[in-house]
Coordinates of C-alpha atoms in Angstrom, one line a residue:
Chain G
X118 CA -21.0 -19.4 18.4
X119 CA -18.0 -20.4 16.6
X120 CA -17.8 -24.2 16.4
X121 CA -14.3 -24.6 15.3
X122 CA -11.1 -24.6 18.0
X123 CA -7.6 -23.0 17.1
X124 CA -4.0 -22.2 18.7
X125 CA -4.3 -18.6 19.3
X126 CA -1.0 -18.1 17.7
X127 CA 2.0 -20.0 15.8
X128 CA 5.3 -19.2 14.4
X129 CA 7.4 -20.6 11.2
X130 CA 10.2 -20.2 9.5
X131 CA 10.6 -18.6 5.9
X132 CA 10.7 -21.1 3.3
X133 CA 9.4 -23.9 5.6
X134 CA 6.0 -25.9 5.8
X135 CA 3.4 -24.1 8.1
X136 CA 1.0 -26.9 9.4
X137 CA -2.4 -25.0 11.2
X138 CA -4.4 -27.4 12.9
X139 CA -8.4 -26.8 13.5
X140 CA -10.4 -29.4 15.5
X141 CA -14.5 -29.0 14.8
X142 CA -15.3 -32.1 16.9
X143 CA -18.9 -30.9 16.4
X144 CA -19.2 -30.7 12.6
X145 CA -22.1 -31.9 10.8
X146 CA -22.0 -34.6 7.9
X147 CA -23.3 -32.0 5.4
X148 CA -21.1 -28.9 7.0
X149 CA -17.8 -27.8 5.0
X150 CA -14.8 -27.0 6.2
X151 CA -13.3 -23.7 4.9
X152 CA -10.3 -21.8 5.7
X153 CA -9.4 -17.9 5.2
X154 CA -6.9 -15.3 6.1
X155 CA -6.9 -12.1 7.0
X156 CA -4.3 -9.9 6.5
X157 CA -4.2 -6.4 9.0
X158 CA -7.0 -3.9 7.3
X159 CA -7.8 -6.5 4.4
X160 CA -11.1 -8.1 4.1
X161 CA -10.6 -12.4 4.8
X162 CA -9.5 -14.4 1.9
X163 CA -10.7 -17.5 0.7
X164 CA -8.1 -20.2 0.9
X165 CA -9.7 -23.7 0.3
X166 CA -12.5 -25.7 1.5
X167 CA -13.5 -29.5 1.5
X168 CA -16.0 -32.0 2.7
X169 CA -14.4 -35.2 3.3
X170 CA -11.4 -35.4 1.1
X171 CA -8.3 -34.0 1.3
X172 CA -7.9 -31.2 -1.3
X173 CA -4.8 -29.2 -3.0
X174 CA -5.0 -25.7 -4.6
X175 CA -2.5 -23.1 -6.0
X176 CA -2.3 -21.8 -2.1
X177 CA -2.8 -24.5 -0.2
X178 CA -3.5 -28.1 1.0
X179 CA -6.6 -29.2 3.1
X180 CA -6.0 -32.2 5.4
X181 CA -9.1 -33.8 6.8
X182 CA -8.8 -36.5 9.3
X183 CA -11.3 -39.5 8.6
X184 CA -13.6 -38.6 11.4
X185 CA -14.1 -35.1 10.0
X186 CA -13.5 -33.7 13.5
X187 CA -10.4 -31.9 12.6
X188 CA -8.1 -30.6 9.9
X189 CA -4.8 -29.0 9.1
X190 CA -4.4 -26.5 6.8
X191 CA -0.5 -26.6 5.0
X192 CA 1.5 -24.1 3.4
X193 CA 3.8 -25.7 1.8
X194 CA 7.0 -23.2 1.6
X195 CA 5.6 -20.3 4.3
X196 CA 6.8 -16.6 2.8
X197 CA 7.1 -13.3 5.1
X198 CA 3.4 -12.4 3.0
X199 CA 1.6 -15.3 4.4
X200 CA 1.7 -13.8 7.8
X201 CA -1.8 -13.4 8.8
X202 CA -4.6 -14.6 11.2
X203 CA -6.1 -17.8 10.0
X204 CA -9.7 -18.4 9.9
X205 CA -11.3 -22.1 10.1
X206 CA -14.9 -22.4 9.7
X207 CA -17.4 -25.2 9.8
X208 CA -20.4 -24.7 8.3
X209 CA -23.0 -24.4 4.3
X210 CA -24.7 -21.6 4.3
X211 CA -23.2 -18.7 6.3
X212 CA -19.9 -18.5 8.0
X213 CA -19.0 -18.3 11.6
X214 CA -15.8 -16.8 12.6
X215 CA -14.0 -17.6 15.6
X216 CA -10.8 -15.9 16.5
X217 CA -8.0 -17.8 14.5
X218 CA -4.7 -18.6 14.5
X219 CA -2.2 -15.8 14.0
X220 CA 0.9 -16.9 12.0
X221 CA 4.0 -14.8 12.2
X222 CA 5.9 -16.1 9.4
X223 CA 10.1 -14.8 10.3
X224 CA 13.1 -14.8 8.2
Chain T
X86 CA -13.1 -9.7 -13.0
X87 CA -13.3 -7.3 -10.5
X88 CA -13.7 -8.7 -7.1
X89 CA -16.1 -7.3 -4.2
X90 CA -16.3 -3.9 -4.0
X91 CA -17.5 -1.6 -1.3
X92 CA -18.2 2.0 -0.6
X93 CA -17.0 3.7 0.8
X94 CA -13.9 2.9 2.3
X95 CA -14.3 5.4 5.5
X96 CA -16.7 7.0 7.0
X97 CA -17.2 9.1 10.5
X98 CA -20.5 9.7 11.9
X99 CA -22.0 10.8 14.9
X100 CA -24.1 8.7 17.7
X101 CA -27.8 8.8 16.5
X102 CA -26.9 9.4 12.9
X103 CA -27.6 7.3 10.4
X104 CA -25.3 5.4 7.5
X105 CA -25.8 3.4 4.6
X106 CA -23.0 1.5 3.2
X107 CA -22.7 -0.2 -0.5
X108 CA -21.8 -3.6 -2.0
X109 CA -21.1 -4.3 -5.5
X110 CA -20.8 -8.4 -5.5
X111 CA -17.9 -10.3 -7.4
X112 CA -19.0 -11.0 -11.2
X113 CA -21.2 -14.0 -11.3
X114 CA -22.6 -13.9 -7.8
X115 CA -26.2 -14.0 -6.4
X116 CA -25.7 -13.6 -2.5
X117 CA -24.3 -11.1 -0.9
X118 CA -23.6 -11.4 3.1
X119 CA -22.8 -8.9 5.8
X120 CA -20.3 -9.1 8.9
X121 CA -19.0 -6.6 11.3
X122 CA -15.5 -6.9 13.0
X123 CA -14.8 -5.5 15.8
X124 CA -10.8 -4.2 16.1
X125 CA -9.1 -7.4 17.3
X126 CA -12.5 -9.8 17.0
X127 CA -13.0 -12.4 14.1
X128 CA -15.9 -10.8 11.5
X129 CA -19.4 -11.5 13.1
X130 CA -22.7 -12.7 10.6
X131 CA -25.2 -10.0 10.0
X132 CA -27.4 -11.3 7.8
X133 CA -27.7 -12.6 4.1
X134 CA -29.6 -11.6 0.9
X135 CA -30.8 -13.6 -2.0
X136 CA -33.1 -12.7 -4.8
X137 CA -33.8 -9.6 -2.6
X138 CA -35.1 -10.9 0.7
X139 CA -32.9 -11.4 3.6
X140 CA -32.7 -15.2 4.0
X141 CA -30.7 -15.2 7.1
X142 CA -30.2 -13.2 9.9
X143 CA -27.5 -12.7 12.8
X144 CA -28.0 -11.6 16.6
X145 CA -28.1 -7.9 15.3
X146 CA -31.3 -5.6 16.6
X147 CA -33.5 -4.4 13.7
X148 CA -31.3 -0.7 14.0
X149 CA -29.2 -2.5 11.1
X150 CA -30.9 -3.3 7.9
X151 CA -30.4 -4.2 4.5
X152 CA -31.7 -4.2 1.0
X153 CA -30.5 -6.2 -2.2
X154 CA -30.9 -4.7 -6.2
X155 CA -31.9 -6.6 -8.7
X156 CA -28.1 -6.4 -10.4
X157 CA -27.3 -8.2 -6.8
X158 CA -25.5 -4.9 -5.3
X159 CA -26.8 -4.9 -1.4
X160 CA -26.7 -2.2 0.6
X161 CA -26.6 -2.3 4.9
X162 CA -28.3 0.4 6.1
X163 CA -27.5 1.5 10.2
X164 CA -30.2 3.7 12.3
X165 CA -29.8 5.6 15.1
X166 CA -25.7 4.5 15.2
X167 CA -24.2 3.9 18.8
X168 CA -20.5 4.4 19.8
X169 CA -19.9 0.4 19.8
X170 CA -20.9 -0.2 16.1
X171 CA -17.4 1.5 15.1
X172 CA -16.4 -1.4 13.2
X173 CA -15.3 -2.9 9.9
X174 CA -18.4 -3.5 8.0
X175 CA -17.4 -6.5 5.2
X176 CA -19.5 -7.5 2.4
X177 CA -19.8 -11.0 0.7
X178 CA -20.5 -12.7 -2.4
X179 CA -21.0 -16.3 -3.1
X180 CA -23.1 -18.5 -5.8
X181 CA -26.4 -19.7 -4.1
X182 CA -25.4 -23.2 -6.3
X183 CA -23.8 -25.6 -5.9
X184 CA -24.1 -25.7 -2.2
X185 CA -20.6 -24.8 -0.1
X186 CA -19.8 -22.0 -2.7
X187 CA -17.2 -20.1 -0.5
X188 CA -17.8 -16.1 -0.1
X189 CA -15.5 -14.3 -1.7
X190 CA -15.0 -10.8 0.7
X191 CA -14.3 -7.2 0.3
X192 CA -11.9 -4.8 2.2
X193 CA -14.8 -3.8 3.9
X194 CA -15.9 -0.1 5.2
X195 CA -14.2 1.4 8.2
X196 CA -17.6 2.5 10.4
X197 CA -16.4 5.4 13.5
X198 CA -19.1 6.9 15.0
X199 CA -18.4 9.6 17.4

């Protein structure tokens, strides 16, 4: 079973900040934190992961609380393409899926 | 680089039939990983492959199988098909090292069995 809990859905405006929280109260000292998107009829795509820091890519930063018992995943300047369902995952060696957050990014 | 690629991209079969579907992993990869997803479900974990055994394994029955090349292409194989495992089947690559490598997926076959 999924061991990561998100909002079922979420809305934001063009242009400004999506923040998608994830709590994975359960995680396990050694268990990453990784985040994908799917978009409809695409296969999920990797976003960023971390352990205990916070971490910053080309898409995306990766918030992690102190506790490691939840994260926020930002976009920093949402476009009408990063409308998708969210994916946040805790775990090494394989990943379980839950059922995400779906963001509707709108003009 | 190409990425993950799978084949084929549809397929329609009928109930007791049998499929195979094909993996090609991203350039670099070891491990290849299978999931199925349901319309409207998050993917779910088949199983795993590395250095051509299955190292892990889902809650799947033994009708869905798999084997891994030694040029790391996988292929999940499907027996006697049922009407619910219609489905989008995605394959996975990832580096076994350094641990945490994210997967990196494909766009996955579209599965209807009739």
């Amino acid at each position: 079973d999924a061991k990561t809990t998100q909002p079922p859905s979420m809305d934001c405006a063009e242009g400004r900040a999506a923040n998608l929280p994830c709590n994975h109260s359960t995680i396990s000292g050694n268990e990453y934190v990784y985040w994908y998107r799917q978009i409809h009829s695409q296969g999920p795509q990797y976003i960023i992961h971390g352990l205990k820091n916070n971490e910053t890519n080309e898409m995306a930063s990766l918030i992690i609380t102190e506790d490691r018992k939840s994260s926020t995943l930002i976009l920093p300047h949402a476009t009408l393409r990063d409308t998708a369902v969210y994916y946040c995952i805790s775990h090494t060696d394989k990943l379980i899926f839950g059922t995400g957050t779906r963001l509707q990014v709108f003009p | 680089d190409a990425g993950v690629t799978q084949s084929p991209t549809h397929l329609i079969k009928t109930r007791g039939q049998q499929v195979t579907l094909r993996c090609s992993p991203k350039s670099g990869h070891d491990t290849v990983s299978w999931y199925q997803q349901a319309l409207g479900q998050g993917p779910q974990f088949i199983f795993q492959y590395y250095e051509e055994e299955e190292r892990q394994r889902g809650n799947f029955p033994d009708r869905f199988s798999g084997h891994q090349f030694p040029n790391y292409s996988s292929e999940l194989n499907v027996n006697a098909l049922l009407l619910g495992d219609s489905a989008l089947y995605l394959c996975a690559s990832s580096l076994v090292a350094p641990r945490g490598s994210p997967l990196h997926f494909g766009n996955g076959t579209r599965l209807t069995v009739t």
